[in-house]
Amino acid sequence: MAFRRLWSDRVLPYIDLVMSFAGFLRRHTLWVGLVAVLLPLVVLLALQYRWLVKLDHTSAKAHEATLDNYLEAVGSEVEFHYSGMAERVLDLPAPIFTQHKLEKAAHYFKKKGSEEAGARRLFVVSFAEGEEESEYPRFFDPSCASLTLPKWTPEVQAISVAIAPWRMMSHKGVAVETVSPKVDERDPEHRLLLYPITDESSKVVGLAGMVLDESHFADVLLPKIVKKALPKFFQDGEEDPIVAVWDRKGRKVFVSDWEKKGKMEVKKAIPFVFTDWKIGLASRHATAAQVARRNFAVNIGLSAVLAAVLLGGILLALQTASRQMKLSQMKSDFVSNVSHELRTPLASIRVFGELLRLGRVESPDKAREYGEYIETESRRLTQLINNLLDFASIESGRKSYRFERACIEDVVSETLKTFGVRLRQNGFRITYEGPEAALPAVYFDPAAVAQSLSNLLDNAVKYSNGSKEIAVGLRREGSWAVIWVRDQGIGIPKDEQAKIFERFHRVGTGLVHDVKGSGLGLSIVQHIVQAHRGRVAVESRPGEGSTFSIHLPIDPPDASPAGVFATSEA
Ligand code: ADP
């Protein structure tokens, strides 16, 4: 008992909920499918967008970092070059730094440095004697490989200012821990590279130095270093940035590619020497930010195109699925409608047949009437089966027509005669309007055209909605023979009028629900008429009735006496 109550109170509502949810899913499969696909797609796109924004940011930063690193590498190369040169040329032995032996410095300079193009001048100064005049700088004269005592010039002044602190250190006996080349650029016209010479107790005994050659730096050294460093940072030669160097007055002294103009992205001071000069990089095509923006636009564009293609594909698939579902629904309706259409005339035939067999029909008139019923119903069955067979042959592409030159009016009146019995039985009144003048013989398939007309008449009866007036006519319109059927039945809404000629299509609203049908009649009419190079048209208003007209060319352009000119194109 308790279990049953628990079951009905607690469990059943959940089961109901699950069932109704499952029902909802089944009813709205397409929408659920669309949402199930769209939702992850939107999330994916949003994530992609975020990721791209981040990538955009970091790639711009990475690009800038590459440019920075490149400039640093150029700076290091410059330092490496000058330090190396100083150590190679200026590192002279300490014992020669005395008044008498200093002349030997010329010999050393000649041996290892006189050909150094980076130096405008080499000089030495000795602090060993501790006397003012012997501590005057001596210039190396490469022409006679000797030292000379220069006159007082701005150059000598620059050197004297630069060596003053060293002289002081020497006099005070300050020990120098590490010996390395020093730069003095206080006079930009005379940039100096000094190398302290120390004795075994690390005390400065003198200085060897050089005055740097500006034009050699700009014209020879920079191009070499820039060219050497570029491939290490920029693999693609096309994308190489343009390198430019400005001197302290802001004049451009070097550009790696004079012909190209670019947007300057990074500008830095040169470290170590020429520190008041600037080196800069310009991108050949676009700046880092522009490249990143372009990449971002390309990526987001690609993603959008991809998403659109994906969405298009999904929509197409969903549309196909929806069409298939509709078609399968139509097919199952078709099966139930056809079975119903078969069953009704069969039931009448069976009842009238039984009555006749049991001898329950007394008067010959009644027997004739029942016979007519049986004949009419059999004709209906035949028409239905003909439609089905025609549909099958149209679908499989095997439908063929037997054309002949015949009188179309005969075919119309013959069909009306055959239909007349049924119409009369059902209380219909049928009127016929013939052509004003007799029509010439038309080239057509009489059986097929009769079947089309029967289908139209059958519909006029089925969708009559109680109005028993049907009008049929035949007229000539130029080179066309027009057969028309007018009823005063339920009519067809405007938006349905083109669709009713599609196979299985049945108007889904209003009274038509109560009328059984296969949904094939009009599609067969259209196929037959098109095979005759003609057309079928409908004029209709809901509630007021419909007029269907079949237009057949009196002389089709490809009419041949052989008899067959059109077969089905299913
Ligand atoms: P069915 O077997 O359903 O009659 P048809 O192909 O002959 O198939 O017709 C297709 C649909 O067109 C019908 O289901 C009906 O809704 C509509 N229709 C056809 N003829 C008429 C008519 N005379 N009056 C109103 N509706 C019609």
Coordinates of N, CA, C and O and ligand atoms in Angstrom, one line a residue, residues 341 455-456 459-460 462-463 487 490-492 500 502 505-507 512 516-523 546 548, ligand 1:
E341 N -9.8 4.7 -49.7 CA -10.4 4.9 -51.0 C -10.7 3.6 -51.7 O -11.7 3.5 -52.5
N455 N -9.7 13.0 -63.4 CA -9.1 13.4 -62.1 C -9.7 14.8 -61.7 O -10.0 15.0 -60.5
L456 N -9.8 15.7 -62.7 CA -10.3 17.0 -62.3 C -11.8 16.9 -61.9 O -12.2 17.6 -60.9
N459 N -12.1 15.5 -58.5 CA -11.8 16.5 -57.4 C -13.0 17.5 -57.3 O -13.3 17.8 -56.2
A460 N -13.6 17.8 -58.4 CA -14.7 18.8 -58.4 C -15.8 18.2 -57.5 O -16.5 18.9 -56.7
K462 N -15.4 15.7 -55.2 CA -14.9 15.4 -53.8 C -14.9 16.7 -53.0 O -15.2 16.7 -51.8
Y463 N -14.5 17.8 -53.6 CA -14.3 19.1 -52.8 C -15.5 20.0 -53.1 O -15.3 21.3 -53.0
D487 N -16.0 24.2 -60.4 CA -16.9 23.8 -59.3 C -17.1 25.0 -58.4 O -16.5 26.0 -58.5
I490 N -15.1 24.1 -52.1 CA -14.4 24.7 -51.0 C -13.3 25.7 -51.4 O -12.9 26.6 -50.7
G491 N -12.8 25.6 -52.7 CA -11.8 26.5 -53.1 C -10.4 26.1 -52.5 O -10.3 25.3 -51.6
I492 N -9.4 26.8 -53.0 CA -8.0 26.5 -52.6 C -7.3 27.9 -52.2 O -7.4 28.8 -53.0
I500 N -0.4 22.2 -54.8 CA -1.3 21.1 -55.0 C -1.0 20.2 -56.2 O -1.4 19.1 -56.2
E502 N 2.1 19.1 -56.5 CA 3.2 18.3 -56.1 C 2.6 16.9 -55.6 O 1.5 16.9 -55.1
H505 N 0.8 16.0 -52.1 CA 0.4 17.3 -51.4 C -1.1 17.4 -51.3 O -1.8 17.3 -52.3
R506 N -1.6 17.6 -50.1 CA -3.0 17.8 -49.9 C -3.1 19.1 -49.0 O -2.3 19.3 -48.1
V507 N -4.1 19.9 -49.3 CA -4.3 21.1 -48.5 C -4.6 20.7 -47.1 O -5.5 19.9 -46.9
V512 N -11.0 20.1 -46.3 CA -10.3 19.1 -47.0 C -9.9 17.9 -46.1 O -9.7 16.8 -46.5
K516 N -11.2 12.1 -48.2 CA -10.0 11.2 -48.4 C -9.5 11.3 -49.8 O -10.2 11.6 -50.8
G517 N -8.2 11.2 -50.0 CA -7.6 11.3 -51.3 C -6.2 10.8 -51.2 O -5.6 10.8 -50.1
S518 N -5.6 10.5 -52.4 CA -4.2 10.0 -52.4 C -3.2 11.1 -52.5 O -2.0 10.9 -52.3
G519 N -3.6 12.3 -53.0 CA -2.7 13.4 -53.2 C -1.9 13.2 -54.5 O -0.9 13.8 -54.7
L520 N -2.4 12.3 -55.4 CA -1.6 12.0 -56.6 C -2.3 12.6 -57.9 O -1.7 12.8 -58.9
G521 N -3.7 12.8 -57.8 CA -4.5 13.1 -59.0 C -3.9 14.3 -59.8 O -3.6 14.1 -61.0
L522 N -3.7 15.4 -59.1 CA -3.2 16.6 -59.8 C -1.8 16.5 -60.3 O -1.4 17.0 -61.3
S523 N -0.9 15.7 -59.5 CA 0.5 15.6 -60.0 C 0.5 14.8 -61.3 O 1.3 15.0 -62.2
S546 N -13.4 26.5 -57.6 CA -12.1 26.5 -58.3 C -12.4 26.2 -59.8 O -13.4 25.5 -60.2
F548 N -10.2 24.7 -62.9 CA -8.9 24.1 -63.4 C -9.0 24.1 -64.9 O -10.0 23.8 -65.5
Ligands
ADP1 P1 -6.4 14.1 -53.7 O1 -6.4 12.7 -53.9 O2 -6.1 14.6 -52.3 O3 -7.6 14.8 -54.2 P2 -5.1 15.7 -55.8 O4 -3.7 15.7 -56.3 O5 -6.1 15.4 -56.8 O6 -5.1 14.7 -54.6 O7 -5.4 17.1 -55.2 C1 -4.4 17.6 -54.3 C2 -5.1 18.6 -53.3 O8 -5.6 19.7 -54.0 C3 -6.3 18.0 -52.7 O9 -6.0 17.2 -51.5 C4 -7.2 19.2 -52.4 O10 -6.7 19.7 -51.1 C5 -6.8 20.2 -53.5 N1 -7.8 20.2 -54.5 C6 -7.8 19.6 -55.7 N2 -8.8 19.8 -56.5 C7 -9.6 20.7 -55.7 C8 -10.9 21.3 -55.9 N3 -11.6 21.2 -57.1 N4 -11.4 22.1 -55.0 C9 -10.7 22.3 -53.8 N5 -9.5 21.7 -53.5 C10 -9.0 20.9 -54.5

